[in-house]
Coordinates of C-alpha atoms in Angstrom, one line a residue:
Chain A
M1 CA 34.8 -13.0 -11.7
L2 CA 33.0 -14.9 -9.0
T3 CA 33.8 -18.1 -7.1
I4 CA 31.6 -19.8 -4.8
D5 CA 33.5 -22.0 -2.5
Q6 CA 31.6 -24.7 -0.6
L7 CA 28.5 -22.7 0.0
S8 CA 26.0 -24.1 2.6
L9 CA 22.7 -22.6 3.5
Q10 CA 20.2 -23.6 6.0
L11 CA 16.8 -22.0 6.7
P12 CA 14.7 -22.4 9.7
L13 CA 11.7 -24.8 9.5
Y14 CA 9.2 -25.1 12.1
T15 CA 8.0 -28.8 12.5
S16 CA 5.7 -27.7 15.5
W17 CA 5.3 -24.2 16.8
W18 CA 7.8 -24.7 19.4
K19 CA 10.5 -26.9 17.6
R20 CA 12.7 -25.2 15.0
D21 CA 14.6 -27.5 12.6
W22 CA 17.3 -26.3 9.9
A23 CA 16.3 -27.3 6.3
T24 CA 19.4 -27.6 4.2
C25 CA 18.8 -25.7 1.0
L26 CA 22.3 -25.5 -0.4
D27 CA 24.9 -28.3 0.4
E28 CA 28.6 -27.5 -0.1
F29 CA 27.8 -25.7 -3.5
S30 CA 30.8 -24.6 -5.6
L31 CA 30.9 -22.6 -8.7
T32 CA 33.2 -20.4 -10.6
V33 CA 32.0 -17.9 -13.2
F34 CA 34.4 -16.3 -15.6
P35 CA 34.2 -12.9 -17.3
G36 CA 32.5 -12.9 -20.7
E37 CA 30.6 -16.0 -20.1
V38 CA 27.0 -17.2 -19.6
H39 CA 27.0 -19.9 -16.9
A40 CA 23.7 -21.6 -16.7
V41 CA 22.5 -23.2 -13.5
V42 CA 19.9 -25.7 -14.2
G43 CA 17.8 -27.8 -11.8
A44 CA 14.3 -28.8 -11.0
S45 CA 12.2 -26.4 -8.9
G46 CA 13.1 -26.6 -5.4
A47 CA 16.8 -27.4 -6.0
G48 CA 17.9 -24.1 -4.5
K49 CA 18.6 -22.0 -7.5
S50 CA 17.0 -18.9 -6.5
L51 CA 18.3 -19.0 -3.0
L52 CA 21.8 -19.3 -4.6
A53 CA 21.1 -15.9 -6.3
Y54 CA 19.8 -14.4 -3.1
A55 CA 23.0 -15.6 -1.1
I56 CA 25.2 -14.0 -3.8
M57 CA 23.3 -10.8 -3.4
D58 CA 22.8 -11.0 0.4
L59 CA 19.1 -10.8 0.2
L60 CA 18.2 -13.8 2.4
P61 CA 15.8 -13.5 5.3
T62 CA 17.5 -12.8 8.4
P63 CA 17.4 -16.1 10.4
A64 CA 19.5 -17.9 7.8
R65 CA 22.8 -20.1 8.4
L66 CA 25.4 -19.5 5.9
N67 CA 28.8 -21.3 5.5
G68 CA 31.5 -21.2 3.0
Q69 CA 33.1 -18.4 1.1
L70 CA 32.3 -16.2 -1.8
Y71 CA 34.8 -14.4 -3.8
Y72 CA 34.4 -11.6 -6.2
Q73 CA 37.2 -10.6 -8.3
G74 CA 39.5 -12.4 -6.1
K75 CA 38.4 -10.7 -2.9
P76 CA 36.2 -12.1 -0.3
L77 CA 32.7 -11.0 -0.7
N78 CA 31.2 -10.4 2.6
A79 CA 27.8 -8.8 3.8
S80 CA 29.4 -5.2 3.9
R81 CA 30.9 -5.7 0.4
Q82 CA 27.9 -7.2 -0.9
R83 CA 25.7 -4.2 0.1
Q84 CA 28.2 -1.9 -1.3
L85 CA 28.4 -3.7 -4.6
R86 CA 24.8 -4.4 -4.8
G87 CA 23.2 -2.6 -7.9
R88 CA 26.8 -1.3 -8.8
E89 CA 28.7 -4.4 -9.7
L90 CA 26.2 -7.2 -8.9
A91 CA 22.7 -7.1 -10.5
L92 CA 19.7 -9.5 -10.3
I93 CA 17.0 -9.9 -12.8
P94 CA 14.3 -11.3 -10.5
Q95 CA 12.1 -14.2 -11.3
S96 CA 8.9 -12.6 -10.6
L97 CA 7.2 -10.0 -12.7
S98 CA 5.7 -8.5 -9.5
A99 CA 9.3 -7.1 -8.9
L100 CA 8.0 -4.0 -11.0
D101 CA 6.4 -1.5 -8.9
P102 CA 2.7 -1.2 -10.1
L103 CA 2.3 2.4 -9.1
V104 CA 5.5 3.9 -11.1
R105 CA 5.9 4.3 -14.7
T106 CA 8.4 2.2 -16.5
Q107 CA 11.0 4.7 -17.3
R108 CA 11.0 6.1 -13.8
Q109 CA 11.8 2.7 -12.3
V110 CA 14.6 2.3 -14.7
T111 CA 15.9 5.9 -13.8
W112 CA 15.9 4.9 -10.0
A113 CA 17.9 1.8 -10.7
A114 CA 20.5 4.2 -12.6
L115 CA 20.5 6.5 -9.5
R116 CA 20.8 3.5 -7.1
A117 CA 23.7 2.5 -9.2
G118 CA 25.5 5.7 -8.5
Q119 CA 25.0 7.6 -11.7
P120 CA 24.6 11.3 -11.5
S121 CA 21.1 12.3 -11.4
A122 CA 21.4 14.7 -14.4
H123 CA 22.4 11.6 -16.4
A124 CA 20.1 9.0 -15.0
W125 CA 17.0 9.9 -16.9
H126 CA 18.8 10.0 -20.2
A127 CA 20.6 6.6 -19.5
S128 CA 17.3 4.9 -18.6
Q129 CA 15.8 6.1 -21.8
Q130 CA 18.9 4.6 -23.7
A131 CA 18.5 1.3 -21.9
L132 CA 15.0 0.9 -22.6
D133 CA 15.5 1.8 -26.3
H134 CA 18.3 -0.7 -26.4
Y135 CA 15.8 -3.5 -25.5
Q136 CA 13.2 -2.1 -28.2
L137 CA 10.8 -0.7 -25.7
D138 CA 9.0 2.2 -27.5
A139 CA 7.9 5.5 -26.0
R140 CA 4.5 4.1 -25.1
A141 CA 5.9 1.3 -23.2
Q142 CA 8.5 3.7 -21.4
Q143 CA 5.5 5.6 -20.1
A144 CA 3.4 2.6 -19.3
Y145 CA 2.6 1.0 -15.9
A146 CA 3.5 -2.5 -15.2
H147 CA 0.2 -3.9 -15.6
E148 CA 0.0 -2.5 -19.2
L149 CA 3.1 -4.4 -20.4
S150 CA 3.1 -8.0 -21.8
G151 CA 5.1 -10.5 -20.1
G152 CA 7.9 -10.3 -22.6
M153 CA 8.1 -6.5 -22.3
A154 CA 8.1 -6.6 -18.4
R155 CA 11.0 -9.0 -18.7
R156 CA 12.9 -6.7 -21.0
V157 CA 12.2 -3.8 -18.6
L158 CA 13.7 -5.9 -15.7
T159 CA 16.8 -6.6 -18.1
A160 CA 17.0 -2.9 -18.9
M161 CA 17.3 -2.0 -15.1
A162 CA 20.0 -4.6 -14.8
H163 CA 21.6 -3.3 -17.8
V164 CA 21.5 0.6 -16.8
S165 CA 23.4 -0.3 -13.6
Q166 CA 26.4 -1.3 -15.7
A167 CA 27.0 -4.3 -13.4
K168 CA 29.7 -6.7 -14.2
L169 CA 27.9 -9.7 -12.9
V170 CA 24.2 -10.2 -13.8
I171 CA 22.2 -13.0 -12.3
A172 CA 19.1 -13.8 -14.2
D173 CA 16.6 -15.9 -12.4
E174 CA 14.2 -17.8 -14.8
P175 CA 14.1 -15.1 -17.3
S176 CA 12.3 -17.2 -20.0
V177 CA 9.4 -18.5 -18.0
G178 CA 6.0 -17.9 -19.5
L179 CA 7.4 -16.4 -22.8
D180 CA 6.5 -17.3 -26.2
P181 CA 9.6 -18.6 -28.4
H182 CA 10.0 -15.2 -30.1
Q183 CA 10.1 -13.3 -26.8
R184 CA 12.3 -15.8 -25.1
R185 CA 14.8 -15.6 -27.9
R186 CA 14.9 -11.8 -27.5
V187 CA 15.4 -12.0 -23.6
L188 CA 18.0 -14.8 -23.8
D189 CA 19.9 -12.9 -26.7
A190 CA 20.1 -9.9 -24.5
L191 CA 21.8 -11.9 -21.8
R192 CA 24.2 -13.3 -24.3
E193 CA 25.0 -9.8 -25.4
L194 CA 25.7 -8.8 -21.9
A195 CA 28.3 -11.6 -21.6
D196 CA 29.8 -10.7 -25.0
Q197 CA 30.4 -7.1 -23.6
G198 CA 32.7 -8.8 -21.0
K199 CA 30.3 -9.2 -18.3
S200 CA 29.5 -12.5 -16.4
V201 CA 25.9 -13.7 -16.5
I202 CA 24.6 -16.5 -14.1
L203 CA 21.3 -17.8 -15.9
I204 CA 19.3 -19.7 -13.7
T205 CA 16.7 -21.9 -15.3
H206 CA 14.8 -25.1 -15.0
D207 CA 14.8 -25.7 -18.7
L208 CA 18.1 -27.0 -20.1
R209 CA 17.0 -26.6 -23.7
H210 CA 16.5 -22.9 -23.4
A211 CA 19.8 -22.3 -21.5
L212 CA 22.2 -24.5 -24.2
P213 CA 22.2 -22.1 -26.9
I214 CA 23.5 -19.2 -25.2
A215 CA 25.5 -20.8 -22.4
D216 CA 29.2 -21.5 -22.1
H217 CA 29.0 -23.7 -19.1
V218 CA 26.2 -25.4 -17.4
T219 CA 26.0 -26.5 -13.7
I220 CA 23.4 -29.0 -12.9
M221 CA 21.8 -28.7 -9.5
R222 CA 19.7 -31.1 -7.5
D223 CA 18.7 -30.9 -4.0
G224 CA 21.0 -28.0 -3.1
K225 CA 24.0 -29.9 -4.4
R226 CA 26.1 -29.5 -7.5
V227 CA 25.8 -32.6 -9.7
E228 CA 28.1 -31.6 -12.3
T229 CA 29.4 -28.5 -14.2
A230 CA 30.0 -29.1 -17.8
P231 CA 30.8 -27.1 -21.1
S232 CA 27.4 -26.7 -22.9
C233 CA 28.8 -28.6 -26.0
A234 CA 29.0 -31.6 -23.8
F235 CA 25.3 -31.7 -24.2
Q236 CA 24.9 -33.5 -27.4
G237 CA 24.3 -37.0 -28.9
T238 CA 23.8 -39.5 -26.2
G239 CA 25.3 -37.4 -23.5
S240 CA 28.3 -39.6 -23.3
M241 CA 30.5 -36.7 -22.3
L242 CA 28.5 -35.9 -19.3
L243 CA 30.0 -37.5 -16.1
S244 CA 27.0 -38.2 -13.9
A245 CA 24.1 -40.2 -14.6
Y246 CA 21.7 -37.6 -13.5
S247 CA 22.7 -35.1 -15.9
Q248 CA 22.7 -37.7 -18.7
A249 CA 19.2 -38.7 -17.8
L250 CA 18.3 -34.9 -17.8
W251 CA 19.6 -34.4 -21.2
L252 CA 18.1 -37.6 -22.7
A253 CA 14.8 -36.8 -21.1
L254 CA 14.4 -33.8 -23.4
P255 CA 11.7 -34.4 -26.2
D256 CA 14.2 -34.1 -28.9
N257 CA 16.7 -36.7 -27.7
A258 CA 16.4 -40.2 -27.1
F259 CA 13.1 -39.8 -25.3
A260 CA 12.4 -43.4 -26.1
A261 CA 11.3 -46.1 -23.5
T262 CA 14.4 -48.2 -24.0
T263 CA 16.9 -45.5 -23.5
T264 CA 15.0 -43.9 -20.6
R265 CA 15.0 -47.4 -18.8
R266 CA 18.5 -48.0 -19.3
V267 CA 19.6 -44.7 -18.0
E268 CA 17.2 -45.2 -15.1
Q269 CA 19.1 -48.4 -14.2
E270 CA 22.4 -46.7 -14.6
A271 CA 21.2 -43.9 -12.2
H272 CA 20.1 -46.5 -9.9
V273 CA 23.6 -48.1 -9.9
A274 CA 25.3 -44.9 -9.7
Chain B
M1 CA -17.9 15.6 -22.3
R2 CA -15.5 13.0 -20.8
L3 CA -15.7 14.7 -17.5
I4 CA -19.3 15.6 -17.5
A5 CA -20.8 12.0 -17.7
P6 CA -18.9 10.7 -14.4
I7 CA -19.8 13.6 -12.4
A8 CA -23.4 13.5 -13.4
K9 CA -23.3 9.8 -12.6
R10 CA -21.9 10.7 -9.0
V11 CA -24.3 13.3 -8.4
A12 CA -27.1 11.1 -9.2
R13 CA -25.6 8.6 -6.7
L14 CA -25.3 11.2 -4.1
A15 CA -29.0 12.3 -4.6
L16 CA -30.0 8.6 -4.3
V17 CA -27.9 8.2 -0.9
L18 CA -29.4 11.3 0.4
I19 CA -32.9 10.4 -0.3
C20 CA -32.4 6.9 1.4
V21 CA -30.9 8.7 4.4
A22 CA -34.0 11.1 4.5
L23 CA -36.2 8.3 4.3
V24 CA -34.6 6.3 7.1
S25 CA -34.2 9.2 9.3
Y26 CA -37.8 10.2 8.8
G27 CA -39.0 6.9 9.5
L28 CA -37.0 6.9 12.7
M29 CA -38.5 10.1 13.8
M30 CA -42.2 9.0 13.1
A31 CA -41.2 5.7 15.1
S32 CA -39.7 7.7 18.0
P33 CA -41.8 8.8 21.0
V34 CA -40.9 12.5 20.1
D35 CA -44.2 14.6 20.0
P36 CA -43.4 17.7 18.2
I37 CA -46.2 19.6 19.6
D38 CA -45.1 18.8 23.1
A39 CA -41.5 19.8 22.1
Y40 CA -42.8 23.0 20.5
L41 CA -44.9 23.9 23.6
G42 CA -42.2 23.1 26.2
P43 CA -43.3 24.3 29.7
Q44 CA -46.4 25.8 28.3
M45 CA -47.9 22.4 27.7
A46 CA -50.0 22.4 30.8
Q47 CA -51.9 25.7 29.7
V48 CA -53.0 24.2 26.3
S49 CA -56.3 22.6 25.9
P50 CA -56.7 19.5 24.0
E51 CA -58.9 21.5 21.5
Q52 CA -55.9 23.9 20.9
R53 CA -53.6 20.9 20.4
A54 CA -55.7 19.5 17.9
L55 CA -55.8 22.9 16.1
I56 CA -51.9 22.9 16.1
A57 CA -51.8 19.4 14.8
Q58 CA -54.2 20.2 12.0
R59 CA -52.3 23.4 11.1
W60 CA -49.0 21.3 10.8
G61 CA -50.8 18.6 9.0
F62 CA -50.4 15.9 11.6
D63 CA -53.8 14.6 10.8
E64 CA -52.5 13.4 7.6
S65 CA -50.9 10.1 6.8
A66 CA -47.1 9.5 7.2
V67 CA -46.5 9.1 3.5
V68 CA -48.3 12.4 2.7
Q69 CA -46.3 14.2 5.5
F70 CA -42.9 12.8 4.3
G71 CA -44.0 14.2 0.9
H72 CA -44.5 17.6 2.3
W73 CA -41.2 17.6 4.0
L74 CA -39.4 16.4 1.0
R75 CA -40.9 19.1 -1.2
Q76 CA -39.9 21.7 1.1
L77 CA -36.4 20.1 1.4
V78 CA -36.0 20.2 -2.3
S79 CA -37.1 24.0 -2.3
G80 CA -34.3 24.6 0.4
D81 CA -36.5 25.1 3.4
L82 CA -35.2 22.8 6.2
G83 CA -37.7 23.9 8.6
W84 CA -37.5 26.0 11.8
S85 CA -35.5 25.0 14.8
H86 CA -37.5 25.8 18.1
V87 CA -34.3 25.3 20.3
Y88 CA -32.4 27.9 18.5
N89 CA -35.6 30.0 17.2
Q90 CA -33.8 30.4 13.6
P91 CA -34.2 28.4 10.4
V92 CA -32.5 25.0 10.5
S93 CA -30.3 26.0 7.6
E94 CA -28.9 29.0 9.4
V95 CA -28.3 27.1 12.5
I96 CA -26.4 24.4 10.5
A97 CA -24.5 27.0 8.6
Q98 CA -23.3 29.0 11.7
R99 CA -22.4 25.9 13.7
F100 CA -20.7 24.3 10.7
Q101 CA -18.4 27.3 10.3
R102 CA -17.1 26.6 13.9
S103 CA -17.1 22.9 13.6
I104 CA -15.1 22.8 10.3
A105 CA -12.3 24.7 12.0
L106 CA -12.3 22.1 14.6
L107 CA -12.8 19.2 12.4
G108 CA -10.8 20.2 9.5
S109 CA -7.7 21.0 11.4
A110 CA -8.0 17.8 13.6
W111 CA -8.6 15.8 10.3
L112 CA -5.7 17.4 8.3
L113 CA -3.4 16.9 11.4
S114 CA -4.3 13.2 12.0
A115 CA -4.1 12.3 8.4
L116 CA -0.6 13.9 8.0
V117 CA 1.0 12.9 11.2
G118 CA -0.6 9.6 11.1
F119 CA 0.7 8.8 7.6
S120 CA 4.2 10.0 8.4
L121 CA 4.3 8.0 11.6
G122 CA 3.0 4.9 10.0
V123 CA 5.5 5.2 7.2
M124 CA 8.4 5.7 9.6
A125 CA 7.3 2.8 11.9
G126 CA 6.8 0.4 8.9
A127 CA 10.0 1.3 7.1
K128 CA 11.9 -1.0 9.8
E129 CA 9.9 -3.7 11.5
G130 CA 11.1 -4.1 15.0
S131 CA 13.2 -1.1 15.3
K132 CA 13.3 1.1 18.3
L133 CA 11.2 3.7 16.6
D134 CA 8.8 1.2 15.3
N135 CA 8.1 -0.2 18.8
I136 CA 7.6 3.5 20.2
I137 CA 5.2 4.4 17.6
S138 CA 3.3 1.3 17.7
T139 CA 2.9 1.3 21.5
Y140 CA 1.8 4.8 21.1
A141 CA -0.9 3.9 18.4
F142 CA -2.1 0.9 20.1
I143 CA -2.6 2.8 23.3
T144 CA -4.5 5.8 21.8
A145 CA -6.5 3.5 19.5
S146 CA -8.0 2.0 22.5
T147 CA -8.7 5.2 24.5
P148 CA -12.2 6.6 24.4
A149 CA -12.4 10.3 23.0
F150 CA -14.4 11.9 26.0
W151 CA -12.2 10.3 28.6
L152 CA -9.0 11.6 26.9
A153 CA -10.7 15.0 26.6
L154 CA -11.6 15.3 30.2
L155 CA -8.0 14.4 31.2
A156 CA -6.7 17.1 28.7
V157 CA -9.0 19.6 30.3
L158 CA -8.0 18.5 33.9
L159 CA -4.3 18.8 33.0
F160 CA -3.9 21.7 30.6
S161 CA -6.8 24.0 31.7
V162 CA -7.4 23.3 35.3
T163 CA -4.0 22.4 36.6
L164 CA -1.5 24.1 34.3
G165 CA -4.0 26.9 33.2
W166 CA -2.3 27.0 29.7
T167 CA -5.6 26.5 27.7
P168 CA -9.2 27.9 28.3
T169 CA -11.6 25.4 29.8
C170 CA -14.5 26.1 27.4
C171 CA -16.3 27.7 24.4
A172 CA -14.9 29.2 21.2
G173 CA -14.1 32.5 22.7
P174 CA -13.9 34.1 26.1
A175 CA -17.2 34.3 28.0
G176 CA -19.2 37.3 27.4
A177 CA -17.4 38.6 24.7
L178 CA -19.2 39.4 21.3
N179 CA -18.6 37.4 18.3
Q180 CA -16.9 40.3 16.4
E181 CA -14.6 41.2 19.2
V182 CA -12.8 37.8 19.4
T183 CA -9.4 37.9 17.6
L184 CA -8.0 35.0 15.4
A185 CA -5.4 34.3 18.1
T186 CA -7.8 33.8 20.9
R187 CA -10.0 31.6 18.6
L188 CA -6.9 29.4 18.0
H189 CA -6.2 29.4 21.5
H190 CA -9.5 28.0 22.2
L191 CA -9.3 25.5 19.4
L192 CA -6.0 24.2 20.5
L193 CA -7.1 21.6 23.1
P194 CA -10.0 20.3 21.2
V195 CA -8.1 20.0 18.0
A196 CA -5.3 18.1 19.7
T197 CA -7.6 15.8 21.5
L198 CA -9.5 14.9 18.3
A199 CA -6.4 14.6 16.2
L200 CA -4.6 12.3 18.7
L201 CA -7.5 9.7 18.4
G202 CA -7.4 10.0 14.6
I203 CA -3.8 9.5 14.3
A204 CA -3.8 6.1 15.9
S205 CA -5.9 4.1 13.1
I206 CA -4.0 5.9 10.2
T207 CA -0.7 5.1 11.7
L208 CA -1.6 1.4 12.2
H209 CA -3.0 0.9 8.7
T210 CA -0.2 2.7 7.0
R211 CA 2.4 0.7 9.2
T212 CA 0.8 -2.7 8.0
R213 CA 0.9 -1.6 4.5
M214 CA 4.4 -0.6 4.8
L215 CA 5.5 -3.9 6.4
E216 CA 3.7 -5.6 3.5
L217 CA 5.6 -3.7 0.9
M218 CA 8.9 -4.2 2.7
R219 CA 8.6 -8.0 2.3
S220 CA 7.5 -7.7 -1.1
D221 CA 9.2 -8.5 -4.4
V222 CA 9.2 -4.7 -5.3
A223 CA 11.3 -4.1 -2.1
T224 CA 13.7 -7.1 -2.5
H225 CA 14.2 -6.0 -6.2
A226 CA 15.0 -2.4 -5.0
F227 CA 17.4 -3.8 -2.5
S228 CA 19.2 -5.7 -5.1
Q229 CA 19.7 -2.5 -6.9
G230 CA 21.4 -1.2 -3.8
A231 CA 18.7 0.8 -2.3
S232 CA 18.8 1.5 1.2
R233 CA 15.6 1.1 3.5
L234 CA 15.1 4.9 3.4
D235 CA 15.1 4.9 -0.4
V236 CA 12.5 2.1 -0.6
A237 CA 10.4 3.8 2.0
W238 CA 10.5 7.1 0.3
R239 CA 10.3 6.0 -3.4
H240 CA 8.0 2.9 -3.2
G241 CA 6.6 3.2 0.5
L242 CA 5.0 6.6 0.2
R243 CA 2.9 5.6 -3.0
H244 CA 1.8 2.3 -1.7
A245 CA 0.9 3.2 1.7
S246 CA -1.0 6.4 0.6
V247 CA -3.9 4.2 -0.7
P248 CA -4.9 2.7 2.7
A249 CA -4.3 6.2 4.3
I250 CA -6.5 8.0 2.0
T251 CA -9.2 5.4 2.3
L252 CA -8.9 5.6 6.0
A253 CA -8.8 9.3 6.3
F254 CA -12.0 9.9 4.2
A255 CA -13.8 7.0 5.7
S256 CA -13.0 8.3 9.1
L257 CA -14.7 11.7 8.4
G258 CA -18.0 10.2 9.8
E259 CA -16.2 8.8 12.8
L260 CA -14.4 12.2 13.4
F261 CA -17.9 13.7 13.2
G262 CA -19.1 11.4 16.0
G263 CA -16.0 12.1 18.0
S264 CA -16.5 15.7 17.6
I265 CA -20.0 15.5 19.1
L266 CA -18.2 14.3 22.4
I267 CA -15.2 16.7 22.2
E268 CA -17.5 19.6 21.6
Q269 CA -19.7 18.5 24.6
V270 CA -16.6 18.1 26.9
F271 CA -15.0 21.5 25.8
A272 CA -18.6 23.1 25.6
Y273 CA -17.4 24.3 22.1
P274 CA -20.4 25.6 20.1
G275 CA -20.2 23.6 17.1
L276 CA -22.6 21.3 15.0
G277 CA -21.9 18.5 17.6
Q278 CA -23.1 20.6 20.4
A279 CA -26.3 21.5 18.3
T280 CA -26.9 17.9 17.6
V281 CA -27.0 17.1 21.3
A282 CA -29.2 20.2 22.2
A283 CA -31.6 19.1 19.2
G284 CA -31.7 15.4 20.5
L285 CA -32.4 16.3 24.2
R286 CA -35.1 19.0 23.4
S287 CA -36.6 17.1 20.8
D288 CA -36.0 19.5 18.0
V289 CA -37.1 17.3 15.1
P290 CA -36.4 19.7 12.2
L291 CA -33.0 20.4 13.3
L292 CA -32.2 16.6 14.0
L293 CA -33.3 15.8 10.5
G294 CA -31.4 18.6 9.0
I295 CA -28.1 17.6 10.8
A296 CA -28.7 13.8 9.8
L297 CA -29.0 14.8 6.1
F298 CA -26.1 17.3 6.2
T299 CA -23.8 14.6 8.0
A300 CA -24.7 12.3 5.2
L301 CA -23.9 14.7 2.6
F302 CA -20.4 15.7 4.3
V303 CA -19.6 12.0 4.5
S304 CA -20.6 10.9 1.0
V305 CA -18.8 13.9 -0.5
G306 CA -15.6 12.7 1.4
N307 CA -16.0 9.2 0.2
M308 CA -16.5 10.5 -3.4
I309 CA -13.3 12.5 -3.1
A310 CA -11.3 9.3 -1.9
D311 CA -12.8 7.5 -4.9
S312 CA -11.3 10.0 -7.2
L313 CA -8.0 10.1 -5.7
Y314 CA -7.6 6.3 -6.0
T315 CA -7.4 6.7 -9.6
V316 CA -4.6 9.2 -9.4
I317 CA -2.4 7.0 -7.3
D318 CA -3.0 3.6 -8.5
P319 CA -3.3 3.4 -12.3
R320 CA -4.7 -0.2 -11.9
I321 CA -8.0 1.4 -10.6
Q322 CA -10.2 2.7 -13.4
P323 CA -12.8 5.2 -13.2
G324 CA -16.3 3.7 -13.9
G325 CA -18.7 1.3 -12.7
L326 CA -21.9 2.1 -10.9

C-alpha cells in the first residue's frame, strides 16, 4: 500500500539570527505498510513520528529538505499526487484536539470532510450523520461544538472525519493520548475495524502497550531512525525475538514486564555493548 | 423572561455609563474658562451693566453651588429637556436630531463601507501570506492607516472637486437651494467624497486586524487538518476563515464608531458638511455649553449602544462566549 524508502527530512534551525543550520528529523527512514494491517510506529517524543505523518501527507512547513521516495500503490507519491490524494485516499487523524474548529458544529465539520473527499453535496450530510452514528455519537453530540465534547468524543469525531472520507490509508497520530482505558479501547478498536475493512492504518504512538493489542507490525523509532520493524507477536516474554537491544529494553521497561532492577541493568549493559 | 433580564441589565449598565459621562463632562464644563453669560450676550457684552449680569446669573441659578446646579441640569435631562442652544437658537435636542440625520447618512455609509471592504480585503490578504495580492493590500492598508483624515480630505477636495470638478466642494446640497428642493441624487452626489474619504481611513485598521487573524488561522491546527482533508486555501479561507476573522472585525468595527465620529468632525469641517461634527465645532468655538453637553452625552450613548451590539454579536459567532457577567 505505502512504501517509504530511505526518507530523510531536515528542517531549518537558527542557531543565531544570521546562521541557519539544518536539523535532521528523519534519517533514512524506511517502512512498508500492507493493506488490511495496523502498523504501529512507536517512539519517544521527539523521535520524528508526527513529522513522518506530515511528510506522507505533504503538510510540512515550506523550508524543509526532503530526500528519499514515497510509493503509494506501487506508484511514486510526489507533491502533486499527494495533493490530489489528500482527503480522498490519504487521511490523517491529528494528534491535537484543537484541530476541530471551535466555531462550527460537529456534524457540519464532518460534512465538510465528506465534501472535501469529493462526495456529492446531496449525499455528504447523510454520510456524515452515518459516520457519527457509527462512532456512537448521539444527536446531541452531532449538534455540539468542540468545547462541549469530552476528549474521547472529540477523538471519535476526528476518527469519523477520517472514516467519512473513505480513505484507504489512515494515519492516526497519538489517538489514545489523555483518554481513560474505556475510551481508549473504543478509539483503538475503531482503528482496528478500519484495517479489517481492508484499509491500512499507521498508528503513531509513544505507548507500546496500547499499540500492541491492535497492531500487526510495530516499528520502533529513535531520533528519526528506524530501530526495528517486528511483528507484534515478537513482543512477548523476555523480548528475545526482538533484534535490537533498544526494542528489548523498551519492551522490558513496561511495568507489566521484567521491570526489575536486575533485568533493566542487564539490558542497559547490553545496550551499551551494542 | 429569559430575554428580559439580560436586556434590563444592559440598559442599567448603559444608564450608569451615561451618568458617569454626564458627571465628568459637567465637571469639565465647570472647570473650563467658558462663561455662559458672556457666551449668551456675545457682542452685546459691553452694553450690559454688572447689575444686569448679576440678575441673569441669579435667574439662571449661577449663585447656587455646583452640585445643586448639576442636580437641576440632571433633573431637566431626565425630563427630556437638554437646554437651549444659543448658537442655533433652537432646543438642543432639535439641533442634535436634525444634524444627526445628516451625519448618520455620512457615518453610516462610511462605516458600512469600511467594515465590509476592510473585512473582505483582510480575508483576501490573509488567505495567502506573502502573495502578490497580500503585498498590495498590506501596503495599501499600512499607508492609509498612517494618513491623517483631514489631509486626505483636503487632497480629495483638491483633486476631485477643484481640478477634476467631478464632485461639489462643499455642503449637503447646492448653495442657496431649499432643503425640500434637493433631490436624492444630489444628496448622494454631495455625500460621495466625504463618505469615500472617511471609509478609506476606516478600511485600513479592519483590514490589518482581519489579515492578522487570518494568518494565525492559516497556521493553526484547524487549517492543517483541513488541508489534510484535501481542502484548498480558498476552501479554508471561506469555511473557517470567515468565521474566525469576523470576531476581531466586529469588535473593531463597533469600537471604531467613536473614532469614526471623531473623524467625521474633521471631515465635515473640511467638506463644510452640515452634520453633527460641524455643530460640535461651532458649539465649542462659540461656547454653547448646553449643546456641547448634549452632544457629549449623545456620542456616549451612540458608542455604548454600538459596543452593546458587538457584545451580543459575539455570542452568535463564537459559541464559547457565554452571555452573562456584569
